[in-house]
CSV table of C-alpha atoms in Angstrom, one decimal:
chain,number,residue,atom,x,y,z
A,1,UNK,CA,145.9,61.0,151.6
A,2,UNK,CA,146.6,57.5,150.5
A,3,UNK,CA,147.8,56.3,147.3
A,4,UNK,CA,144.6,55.7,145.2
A,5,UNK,CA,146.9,55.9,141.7
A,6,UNK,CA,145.9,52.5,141.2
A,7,UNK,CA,143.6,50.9,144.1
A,8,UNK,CA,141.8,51.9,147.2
A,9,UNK,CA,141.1,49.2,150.2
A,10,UNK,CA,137.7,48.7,151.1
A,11,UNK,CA,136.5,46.2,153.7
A,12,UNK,CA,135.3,44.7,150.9
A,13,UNK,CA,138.7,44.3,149.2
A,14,UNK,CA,140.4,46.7,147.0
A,15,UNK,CA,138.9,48.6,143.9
A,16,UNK,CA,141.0,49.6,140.7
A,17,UNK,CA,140.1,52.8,139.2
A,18,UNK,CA,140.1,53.1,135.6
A,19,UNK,CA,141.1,56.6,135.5
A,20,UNK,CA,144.6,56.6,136.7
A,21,UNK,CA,147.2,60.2,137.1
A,22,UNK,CA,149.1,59.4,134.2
A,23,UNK,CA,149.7,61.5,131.3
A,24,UNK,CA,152.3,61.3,128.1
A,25,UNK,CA,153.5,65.4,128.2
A,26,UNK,CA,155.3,67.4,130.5
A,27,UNK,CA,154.9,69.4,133.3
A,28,UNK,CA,156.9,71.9,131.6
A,29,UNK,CA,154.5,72.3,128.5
A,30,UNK,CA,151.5,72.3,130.9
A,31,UNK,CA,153.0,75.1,133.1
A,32,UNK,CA,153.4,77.2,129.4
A,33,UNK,CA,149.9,76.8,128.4
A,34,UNK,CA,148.8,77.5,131.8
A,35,UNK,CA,151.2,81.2,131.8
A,36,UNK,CA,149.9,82.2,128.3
A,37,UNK,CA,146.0,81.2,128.7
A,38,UNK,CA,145.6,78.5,126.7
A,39,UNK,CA,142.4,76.6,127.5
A,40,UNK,CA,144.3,73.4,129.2
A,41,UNK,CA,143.0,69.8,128.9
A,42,UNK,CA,142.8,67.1,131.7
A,43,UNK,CA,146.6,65.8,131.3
A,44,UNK,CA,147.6,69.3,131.0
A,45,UNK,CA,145.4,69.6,134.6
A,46,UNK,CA,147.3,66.2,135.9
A,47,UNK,CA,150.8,67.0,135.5
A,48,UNK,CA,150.4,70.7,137.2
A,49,UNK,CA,148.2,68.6,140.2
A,50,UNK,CA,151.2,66.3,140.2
A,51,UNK,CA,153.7,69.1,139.2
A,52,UNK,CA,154.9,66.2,137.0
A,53,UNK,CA,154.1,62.8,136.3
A,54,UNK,CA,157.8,62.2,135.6
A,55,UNK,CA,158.4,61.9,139.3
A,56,UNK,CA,157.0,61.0,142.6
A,57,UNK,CA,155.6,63.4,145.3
A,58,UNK,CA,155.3,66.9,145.1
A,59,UNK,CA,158.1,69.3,143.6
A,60,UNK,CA,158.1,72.3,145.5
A,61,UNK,CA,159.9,74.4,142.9
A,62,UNK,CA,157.4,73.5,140.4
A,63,UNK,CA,154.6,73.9,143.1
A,64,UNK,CA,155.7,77.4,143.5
A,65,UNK,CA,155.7,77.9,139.9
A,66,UNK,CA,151.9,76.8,139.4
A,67,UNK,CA,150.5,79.2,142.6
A,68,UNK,CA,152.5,81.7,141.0
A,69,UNK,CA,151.0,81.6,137.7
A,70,UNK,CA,147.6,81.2,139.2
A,71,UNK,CA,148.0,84.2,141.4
A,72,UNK,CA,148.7,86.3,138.4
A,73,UNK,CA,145.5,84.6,136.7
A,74,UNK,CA,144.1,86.1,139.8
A,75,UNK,CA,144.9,89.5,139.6
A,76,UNK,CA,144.1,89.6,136.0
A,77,UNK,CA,140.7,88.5,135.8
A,78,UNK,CA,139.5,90.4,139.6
A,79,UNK,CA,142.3,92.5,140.8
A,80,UNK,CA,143.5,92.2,144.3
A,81,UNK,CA,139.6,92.5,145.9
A,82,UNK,CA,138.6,90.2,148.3
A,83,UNK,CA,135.1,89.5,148.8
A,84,UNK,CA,132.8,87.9,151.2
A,85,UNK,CA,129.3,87.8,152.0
A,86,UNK,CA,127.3,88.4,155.6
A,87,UNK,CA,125.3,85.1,155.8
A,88,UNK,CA,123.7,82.8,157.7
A,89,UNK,CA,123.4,78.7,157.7
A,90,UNK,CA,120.1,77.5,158.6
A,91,UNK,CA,120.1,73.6,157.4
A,92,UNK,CA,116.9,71.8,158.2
A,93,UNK,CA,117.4,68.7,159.3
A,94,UNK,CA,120.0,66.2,159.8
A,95,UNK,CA,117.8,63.3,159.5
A,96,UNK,CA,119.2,60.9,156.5
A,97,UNK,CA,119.9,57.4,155.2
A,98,UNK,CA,121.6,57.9,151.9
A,99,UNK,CA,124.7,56.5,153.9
A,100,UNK,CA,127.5,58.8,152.0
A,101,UNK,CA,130.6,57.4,153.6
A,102,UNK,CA,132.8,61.1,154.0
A,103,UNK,CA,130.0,63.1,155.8
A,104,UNK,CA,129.4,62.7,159.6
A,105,UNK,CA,126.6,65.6,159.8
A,106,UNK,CA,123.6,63.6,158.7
A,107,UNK,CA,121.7,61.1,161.2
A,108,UNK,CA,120.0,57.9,160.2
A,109,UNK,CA,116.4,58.9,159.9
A,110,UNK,CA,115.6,56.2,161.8
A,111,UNK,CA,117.0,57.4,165.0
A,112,UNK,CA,114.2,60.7,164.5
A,113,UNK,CA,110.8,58.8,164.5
A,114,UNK,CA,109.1,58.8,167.4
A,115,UNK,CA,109.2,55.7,168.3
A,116,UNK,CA,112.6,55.9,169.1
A,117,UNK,CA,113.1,56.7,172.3
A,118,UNK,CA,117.2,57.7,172.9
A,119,UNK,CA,119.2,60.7,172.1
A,120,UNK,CA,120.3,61.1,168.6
A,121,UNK,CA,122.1,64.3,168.7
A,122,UNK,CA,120.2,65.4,165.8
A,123,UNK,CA,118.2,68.0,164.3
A,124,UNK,CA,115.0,68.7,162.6
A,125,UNK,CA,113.8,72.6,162.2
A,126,UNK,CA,110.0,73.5,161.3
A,127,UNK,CA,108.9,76.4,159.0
A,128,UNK,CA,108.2,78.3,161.7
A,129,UNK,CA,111.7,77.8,163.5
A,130,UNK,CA,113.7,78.2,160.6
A,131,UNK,CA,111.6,81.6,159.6
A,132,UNK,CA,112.4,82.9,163.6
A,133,UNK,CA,116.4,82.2,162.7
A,134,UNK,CA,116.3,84.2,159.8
A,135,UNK,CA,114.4,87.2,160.7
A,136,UNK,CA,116.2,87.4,163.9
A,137,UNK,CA,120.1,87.3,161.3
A,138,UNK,CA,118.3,89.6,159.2
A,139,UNK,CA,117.9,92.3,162.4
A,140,UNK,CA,121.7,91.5,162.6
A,141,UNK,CA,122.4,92.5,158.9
A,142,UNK,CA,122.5,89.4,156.9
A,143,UNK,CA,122.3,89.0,153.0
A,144,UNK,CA,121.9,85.5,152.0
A,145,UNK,CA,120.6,82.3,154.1
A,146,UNK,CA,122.4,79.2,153.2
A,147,UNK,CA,120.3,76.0,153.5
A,148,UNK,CA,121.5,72.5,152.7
A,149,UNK,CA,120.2,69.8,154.6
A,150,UNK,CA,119.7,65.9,155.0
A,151,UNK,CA,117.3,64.3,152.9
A,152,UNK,CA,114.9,63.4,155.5
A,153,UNK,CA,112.2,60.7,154.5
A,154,UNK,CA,109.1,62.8,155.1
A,155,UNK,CA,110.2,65.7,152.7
A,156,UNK,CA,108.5,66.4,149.8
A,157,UNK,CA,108.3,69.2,147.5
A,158,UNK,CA,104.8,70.6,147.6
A,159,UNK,CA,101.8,69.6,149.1
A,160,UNK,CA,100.7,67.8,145.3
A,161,UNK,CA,104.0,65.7,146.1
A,162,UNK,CA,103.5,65.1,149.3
A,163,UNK,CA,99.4,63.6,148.0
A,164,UNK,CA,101.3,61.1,145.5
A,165,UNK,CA,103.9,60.1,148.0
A,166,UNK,CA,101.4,58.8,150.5
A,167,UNK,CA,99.3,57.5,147.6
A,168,UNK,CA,102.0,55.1,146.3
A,169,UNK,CA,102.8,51.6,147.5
A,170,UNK,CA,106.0,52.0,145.9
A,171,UNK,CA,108.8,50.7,148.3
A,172,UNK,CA,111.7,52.2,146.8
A,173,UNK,CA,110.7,56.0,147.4
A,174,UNK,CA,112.3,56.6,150.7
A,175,UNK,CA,109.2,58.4,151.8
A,176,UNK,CA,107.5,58.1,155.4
A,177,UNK,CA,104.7,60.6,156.7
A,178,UNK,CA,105.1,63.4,158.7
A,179,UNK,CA,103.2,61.7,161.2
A,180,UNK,CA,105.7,59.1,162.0
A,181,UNK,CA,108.1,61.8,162.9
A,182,UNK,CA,108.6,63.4,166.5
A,183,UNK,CA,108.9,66.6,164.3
A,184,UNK,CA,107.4,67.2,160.9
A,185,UNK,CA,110.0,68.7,158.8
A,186,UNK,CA,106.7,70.4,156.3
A,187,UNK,CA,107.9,70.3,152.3
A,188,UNK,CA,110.7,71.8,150.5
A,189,UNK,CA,108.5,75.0,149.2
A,190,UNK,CA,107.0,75.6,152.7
A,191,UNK,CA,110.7,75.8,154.3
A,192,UNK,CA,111.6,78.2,151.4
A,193,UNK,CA,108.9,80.4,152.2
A,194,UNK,CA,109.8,80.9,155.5
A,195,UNK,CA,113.1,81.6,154.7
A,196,UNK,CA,112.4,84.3,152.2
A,197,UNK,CA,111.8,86.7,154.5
A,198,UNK,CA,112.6,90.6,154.6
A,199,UNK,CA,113.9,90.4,151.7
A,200,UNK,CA,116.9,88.0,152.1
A,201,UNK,CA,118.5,85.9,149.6
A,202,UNK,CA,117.9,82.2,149.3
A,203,UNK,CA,120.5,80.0,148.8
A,204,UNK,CA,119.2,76.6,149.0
A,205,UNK,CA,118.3,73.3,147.1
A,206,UNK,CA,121.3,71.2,146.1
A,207,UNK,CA,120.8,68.4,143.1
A,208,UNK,CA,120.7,65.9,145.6
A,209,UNK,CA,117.8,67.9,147.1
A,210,UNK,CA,116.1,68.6,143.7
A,211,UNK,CA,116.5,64.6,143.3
A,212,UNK,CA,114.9,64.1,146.7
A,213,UNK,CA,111.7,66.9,145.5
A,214,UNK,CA,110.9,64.9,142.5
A,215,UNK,CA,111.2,61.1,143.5
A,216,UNK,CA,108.0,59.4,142.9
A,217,UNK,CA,106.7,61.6,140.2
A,218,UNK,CA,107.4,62.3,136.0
A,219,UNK,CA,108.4,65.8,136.9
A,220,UNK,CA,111.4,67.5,134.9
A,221,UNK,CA,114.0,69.2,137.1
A,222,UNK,CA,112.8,72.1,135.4
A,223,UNK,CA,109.0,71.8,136.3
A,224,UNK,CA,110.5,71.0,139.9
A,225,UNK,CA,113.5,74.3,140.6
A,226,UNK,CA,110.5,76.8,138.9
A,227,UNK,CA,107.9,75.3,142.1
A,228,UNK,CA,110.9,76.2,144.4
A,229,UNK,CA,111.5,79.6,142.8
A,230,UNK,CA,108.0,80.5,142.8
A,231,UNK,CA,108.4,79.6,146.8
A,232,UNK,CA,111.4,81.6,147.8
A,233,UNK,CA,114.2,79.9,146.1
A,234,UNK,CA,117.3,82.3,144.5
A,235,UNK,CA,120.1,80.4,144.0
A,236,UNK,CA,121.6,76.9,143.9
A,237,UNK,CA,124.4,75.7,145.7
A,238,UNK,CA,126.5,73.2,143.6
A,239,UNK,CA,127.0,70.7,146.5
A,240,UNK,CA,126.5,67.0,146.7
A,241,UNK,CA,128.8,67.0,144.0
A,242,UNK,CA,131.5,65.4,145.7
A,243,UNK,CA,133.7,64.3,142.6
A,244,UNK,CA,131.9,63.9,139.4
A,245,UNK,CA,133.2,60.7,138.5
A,246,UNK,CA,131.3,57.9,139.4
A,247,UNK,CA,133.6,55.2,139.7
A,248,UNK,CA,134.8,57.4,143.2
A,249,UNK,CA,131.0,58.2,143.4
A,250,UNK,CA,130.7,54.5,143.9
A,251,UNK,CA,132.9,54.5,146.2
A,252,UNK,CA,132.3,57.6,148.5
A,253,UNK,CA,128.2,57.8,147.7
A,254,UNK,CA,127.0,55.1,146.0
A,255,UNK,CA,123.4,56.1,147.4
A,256,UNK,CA,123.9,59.3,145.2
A,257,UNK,CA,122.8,60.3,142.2
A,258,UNK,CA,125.0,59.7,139.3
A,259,UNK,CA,127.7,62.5,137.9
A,260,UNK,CA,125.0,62.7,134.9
A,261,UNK,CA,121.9,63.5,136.9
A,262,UNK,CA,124.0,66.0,139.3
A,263,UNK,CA,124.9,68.0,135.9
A,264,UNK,CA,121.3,67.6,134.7
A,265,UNK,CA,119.5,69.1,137.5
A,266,UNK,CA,122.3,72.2,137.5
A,267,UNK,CA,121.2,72.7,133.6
A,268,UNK,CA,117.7,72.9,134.6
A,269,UNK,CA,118.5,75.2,137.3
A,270,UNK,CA,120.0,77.5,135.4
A,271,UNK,CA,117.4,76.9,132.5
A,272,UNK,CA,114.6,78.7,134.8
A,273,UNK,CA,117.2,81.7,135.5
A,274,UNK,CA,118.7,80.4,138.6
A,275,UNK,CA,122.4,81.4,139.5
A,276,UNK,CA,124.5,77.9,140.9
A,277,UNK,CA,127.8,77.5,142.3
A,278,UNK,CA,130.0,74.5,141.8
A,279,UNK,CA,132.1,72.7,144.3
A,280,UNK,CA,134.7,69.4,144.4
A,281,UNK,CA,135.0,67.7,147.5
A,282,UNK,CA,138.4,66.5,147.5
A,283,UNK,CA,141.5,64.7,149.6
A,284,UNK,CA,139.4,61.1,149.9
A,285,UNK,CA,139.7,58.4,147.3
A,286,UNK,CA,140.6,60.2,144.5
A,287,UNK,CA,143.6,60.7,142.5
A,288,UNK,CA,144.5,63.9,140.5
A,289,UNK,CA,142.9,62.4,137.2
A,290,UNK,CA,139.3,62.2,139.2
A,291,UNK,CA,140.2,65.9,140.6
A,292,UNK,CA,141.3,67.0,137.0
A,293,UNK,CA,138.1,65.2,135.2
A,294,UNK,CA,135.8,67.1,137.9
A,295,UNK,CA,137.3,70.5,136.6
A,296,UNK,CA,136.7,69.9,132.8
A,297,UNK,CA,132.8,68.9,133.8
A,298,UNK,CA,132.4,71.9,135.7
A,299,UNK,CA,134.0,74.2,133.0
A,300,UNK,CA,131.9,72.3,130.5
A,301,UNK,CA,128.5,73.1,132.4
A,302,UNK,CA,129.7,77.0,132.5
A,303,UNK,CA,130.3,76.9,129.0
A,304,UNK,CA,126.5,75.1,128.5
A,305,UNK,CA,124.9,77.5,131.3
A,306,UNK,CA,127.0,80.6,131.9
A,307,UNK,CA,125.2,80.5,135.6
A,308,UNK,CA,127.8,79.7,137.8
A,309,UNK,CA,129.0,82.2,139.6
A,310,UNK,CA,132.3,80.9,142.1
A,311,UNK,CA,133.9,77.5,142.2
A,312,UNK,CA,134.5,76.3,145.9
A,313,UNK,CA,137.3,73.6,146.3
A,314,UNK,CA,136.0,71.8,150.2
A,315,UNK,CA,138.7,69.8,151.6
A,316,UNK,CA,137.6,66.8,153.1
A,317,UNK,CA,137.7,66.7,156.7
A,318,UNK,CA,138.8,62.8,157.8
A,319,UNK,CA,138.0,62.6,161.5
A,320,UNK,CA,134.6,60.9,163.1
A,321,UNK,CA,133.9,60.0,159.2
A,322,UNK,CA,132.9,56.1,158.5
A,323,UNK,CA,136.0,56.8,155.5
A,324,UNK,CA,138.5,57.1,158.2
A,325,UNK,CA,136.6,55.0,161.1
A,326,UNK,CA,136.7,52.1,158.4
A,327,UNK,CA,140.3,52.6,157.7
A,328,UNK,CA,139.8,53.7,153.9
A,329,UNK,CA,141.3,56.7,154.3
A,330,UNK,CA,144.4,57.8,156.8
A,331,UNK,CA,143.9,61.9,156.3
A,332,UNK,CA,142.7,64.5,154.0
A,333,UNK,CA,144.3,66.2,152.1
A,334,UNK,CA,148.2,67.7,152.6
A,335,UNK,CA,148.7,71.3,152.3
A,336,UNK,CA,150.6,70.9,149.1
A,337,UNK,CA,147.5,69.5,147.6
A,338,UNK,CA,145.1,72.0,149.1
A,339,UNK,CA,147.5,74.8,147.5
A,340,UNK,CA,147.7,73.4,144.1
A,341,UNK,CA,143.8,72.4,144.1
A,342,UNK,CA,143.1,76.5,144.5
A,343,UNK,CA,145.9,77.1,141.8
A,344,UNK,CA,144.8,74.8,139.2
A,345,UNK,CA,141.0,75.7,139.4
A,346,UNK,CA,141.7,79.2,138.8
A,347,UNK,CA,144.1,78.5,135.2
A,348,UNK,CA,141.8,75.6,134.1
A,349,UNK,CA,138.8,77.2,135.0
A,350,UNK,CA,138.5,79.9,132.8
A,351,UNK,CA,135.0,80.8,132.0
A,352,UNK,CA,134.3,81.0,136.4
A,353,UNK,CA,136.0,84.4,137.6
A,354,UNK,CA,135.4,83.4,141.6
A,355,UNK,CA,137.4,80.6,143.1
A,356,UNK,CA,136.8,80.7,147.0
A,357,UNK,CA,138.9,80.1,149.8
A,358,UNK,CA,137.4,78.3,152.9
A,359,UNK,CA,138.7,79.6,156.3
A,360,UNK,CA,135.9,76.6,158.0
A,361,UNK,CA,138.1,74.1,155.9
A,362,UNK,CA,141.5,75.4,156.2
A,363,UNK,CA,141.8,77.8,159.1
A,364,UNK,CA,142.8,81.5,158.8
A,365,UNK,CA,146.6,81.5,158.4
A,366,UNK,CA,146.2,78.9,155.7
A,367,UNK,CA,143.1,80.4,154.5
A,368,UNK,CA,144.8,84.0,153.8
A,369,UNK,CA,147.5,81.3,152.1
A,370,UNK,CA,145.2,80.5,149.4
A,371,UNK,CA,144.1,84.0,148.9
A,372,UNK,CA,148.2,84.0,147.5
A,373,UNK,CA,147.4,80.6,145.5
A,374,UNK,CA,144.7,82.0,142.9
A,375,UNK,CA,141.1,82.2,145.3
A,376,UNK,CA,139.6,85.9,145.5
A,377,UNK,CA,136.7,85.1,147.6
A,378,UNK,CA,137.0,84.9,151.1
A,379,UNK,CA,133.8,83.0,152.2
A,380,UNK,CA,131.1,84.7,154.6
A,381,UNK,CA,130.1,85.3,158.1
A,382,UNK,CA,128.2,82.1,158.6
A,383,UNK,CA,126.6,82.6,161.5
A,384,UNK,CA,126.0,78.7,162.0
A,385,UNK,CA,128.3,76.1,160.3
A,386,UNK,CA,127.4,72.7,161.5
A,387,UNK,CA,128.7,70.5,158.8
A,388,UNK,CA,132.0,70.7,158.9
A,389,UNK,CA,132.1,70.7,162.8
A,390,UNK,CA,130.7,67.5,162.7
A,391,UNK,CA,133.1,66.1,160.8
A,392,UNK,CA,135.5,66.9,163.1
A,393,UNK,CA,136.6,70.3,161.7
A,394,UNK,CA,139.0,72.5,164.2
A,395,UNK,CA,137.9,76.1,163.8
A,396,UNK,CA,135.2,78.6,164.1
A,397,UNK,CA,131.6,78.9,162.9
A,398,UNK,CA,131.4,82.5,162.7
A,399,UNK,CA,133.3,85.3,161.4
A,400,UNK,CA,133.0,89.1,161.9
A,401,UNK,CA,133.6,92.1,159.7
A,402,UNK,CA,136.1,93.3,161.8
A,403,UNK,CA,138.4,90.2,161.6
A,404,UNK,CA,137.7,89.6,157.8
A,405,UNK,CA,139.2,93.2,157.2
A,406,UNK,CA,141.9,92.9,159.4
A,407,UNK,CA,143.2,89.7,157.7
A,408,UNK,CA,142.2,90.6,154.3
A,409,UNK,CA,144.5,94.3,155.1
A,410,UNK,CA,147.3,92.8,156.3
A,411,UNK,CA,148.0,90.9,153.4
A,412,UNK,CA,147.8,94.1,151.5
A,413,UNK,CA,144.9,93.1,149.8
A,414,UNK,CA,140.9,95.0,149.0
A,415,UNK,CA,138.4,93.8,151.7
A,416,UNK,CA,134.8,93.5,149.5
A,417,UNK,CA,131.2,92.9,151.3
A,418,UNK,CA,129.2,91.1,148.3
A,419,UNK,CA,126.3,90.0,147.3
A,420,UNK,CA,125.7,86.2,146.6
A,421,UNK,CA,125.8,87.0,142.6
A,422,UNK,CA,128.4,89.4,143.1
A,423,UNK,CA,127.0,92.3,141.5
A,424,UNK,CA,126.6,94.1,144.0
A,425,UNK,CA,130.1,95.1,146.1
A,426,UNK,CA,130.8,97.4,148.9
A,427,UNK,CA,134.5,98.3,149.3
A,428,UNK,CA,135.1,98.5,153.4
A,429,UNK,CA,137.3,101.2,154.9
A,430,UNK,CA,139.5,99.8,156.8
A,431,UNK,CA,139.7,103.1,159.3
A,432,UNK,CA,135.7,103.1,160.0
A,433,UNK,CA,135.1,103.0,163.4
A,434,UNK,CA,132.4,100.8,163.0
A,435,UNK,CA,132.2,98.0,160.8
A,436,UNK,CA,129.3,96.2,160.0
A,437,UNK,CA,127.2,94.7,156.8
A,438,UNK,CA,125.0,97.3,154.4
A,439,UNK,CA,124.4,95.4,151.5
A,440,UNK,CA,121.7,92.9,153.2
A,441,UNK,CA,118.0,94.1,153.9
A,442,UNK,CA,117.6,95.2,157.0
A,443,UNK,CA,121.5,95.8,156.9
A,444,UNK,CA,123.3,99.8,158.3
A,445,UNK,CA,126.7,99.2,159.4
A,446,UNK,CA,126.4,98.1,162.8
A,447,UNK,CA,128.9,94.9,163.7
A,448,UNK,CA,126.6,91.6,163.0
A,449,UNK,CA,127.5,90.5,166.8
A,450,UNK,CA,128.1,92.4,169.8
């Protein structure tokens, strides 16, 4: 990761962020507050990032002394469980122009109207399609189907949306009809509804998303996530969030909405009974002030909402992204940064009892790692990853009960089928012959691939 403390080069120059790692207190006292509980504050968050402002690089005594705390944060607050959940990914399109500069999975919309007449590599899904690949993971023992997708032009939320969209000769909507398309993606509430089938849980509709569903209109993010919940919707994954500060917003995503609206739409979505996660998207721009400032807005908006069940720390993966292609970034993040990100969330984050560990983002040896650095939850099956592989991501797309209980055993720790809310949990015998999911619908303990 570059030096951002004080600028990042752009080909536009270079920008000075405000917010700078600095802090006037020790590591030391940080590291005590974090052993006994205290609820830290962002310096307190800074020096254990930096494991001490008071020199350069990381310390890898003091690095050690921070996973270890956070590992025993761990084991109080869940035990030595390890959970994961039997899903599948079904995003809906890749067609999008918001232009964010780390994310290589989304097209140009452009490139998907039918007037354009070359191969995009792209990917747009109708109802229909997108109810097929679920029912067909729900024969194979799914729980939840994950959906997070571009914001493609013709989307709307309902077909009332979709009537003022085409009504309005506003030019600032990023709205084009279906009918310009060479496949109609349908609206927002007609993909959930074909997705909520058998009895599977939905996990769809990011802020960005919810943004997307209500330009155009005077429609509260409430009025807008209860439309999507009468259509299908369960829960809300706290993506698009990037980092909530939006001098690196500006940066990163400057098409994006603003660290304000992100949190507003997640207080709506909890406000009509809808569980959320919460992510950071890290190992870019920012510097550990920007990392630590994302924590205390997330902890703030669990103490507001209560609805968040897991925090998931993402990585960023450089390659085949305009960040890196424009010579703004050189890598992601180091694994001294990846291991302290996991252990920091955990102590600072004390209201949100899940902290997950990506094996898409990190790989399995460094994956288990983490599960050693303060993270509990081990992802899921994901039957279809497509985002990270896009980026340029090195390992797999799915993963198998067999292998999750083989890792999760051999580093003497509880393997744990969940739910998404995590209320309901199946402990796994290691010594079945047979392992499979139970907890989704159509779910009975046969292996979810041959």
């Amino acid at each position: 990761m570059p030096d951002v403390s004080e600028t990042i080069d752009t080909p536009d120059g270079a920008i000075e962020f405000d917010h700078r790692p600095t802090t006037d207190q020790s590591f030391e006292n940080a590291l005590a507050k974090a052993r006994n509980g205290t609820r830290l504050t962002v310096d307190d968050a800074v020096e254990l990032f930096t494991t001490g402002t008071d020199r350069g690089g990381i310390d890898h005594r003091r690095k050690e002394q921070v996973l270890e705390a956070a590992d025993r944060r761990r084991a109080e607050v869940v035990g030595d469980e390890v959970t994961f959940v039997a899903n599948l990914n079904n995003n809906v399109t890749t067609a999008c122009n918001t232009g964010c500069l780390f994310c290589n999975f989304k097209d140009r919309s452009e490139q998907f109207r039918s007037e354009y007449q070359e191969d995009h590599g792209g990917f747009t899904k109708t109802p229909s399609e997108s109810r097929e690949i679920v029912r067909d993971a729900l024969d194979r023992g799914i729980y939840e189907v994950c959906s997070v997708s571009g914001l493609h032009p013709a989307l709307a939320l309902d077909g009332e949306h979709r009537e003022m969209l085409e009504a309005s000769d506003r030019g600032d909507l990023n709205y084009r009809s279906p009918e310009e398309y060479e496949k109609d993606p349908a609206t927002y509430c007609e993909q959930l509804n074909a997705m909520n089938a058998g009895g599977v849980h939905v996990h769809s509709m990011t802020p960005e998303e919810a943004y997307h569903a209500r330009r155009g209109t005077d429609w509260s993010y409430e009025e807008v996530f209860s439309r999507l919940q009468d259509a299908g919707l369960d829960s809300v994954p706290g993506t698009a969030a990037e980092i909530l500060v939006d001098e690196v917003r500006d940066v990163i995503c400057p098409g994006k909405i603003r660290t304000d609206e992100w949190l507003e739409a997640m207080e709506a979505a909890a406000s009509v009974g809808l569980d959320m996660t919460s992510t950071m998207m890290y190992g870019h721009v920012e510097n550990e002030r920007h990392r630590a400032l994302h924590l205390k807005r997330i902890r703030d908006l669990q103490d507001r909402t209560g609805a968040i069940t897991e925090f998931v720390p993402l990585s960023f993966v450089h390659e085949e992204t305009p960040l890196y292609e424009r010579g703004m970034v050189e890598s992601g993040a180091t694994v001294d940064e990846d291991e302290l990100l996991i252990a920091v969330s955990r102590l600072f984050l004390d209201n949100i009892d899940h902290i997950q560990a990506s094996w898409v983002k990190y790989g399995d040896t460094q994956g288990l790692k983490m599960l050693t650095c303060g993270a509990d939850d081990f992802m899921g099956t994901i039957l279809s990853e497509e985002i990270t592989k896009r980026a340029g991501g090195d390992y797999g797309e799915f993963r198998s009960f067999q292998e999750y209980t083989d890792m999760i055993t051999a580093i003497g720790r509880t393997p744990v089928e969940r739910s998404t809310d995590y209320e309901q949990r199946r402990v796994i015998d290691p010594d079945a012959d047979v392992l499979g999911p139970q907890l989704g619908p159509r779910a009975d303990g046969t292996p979810l691939v041959d």
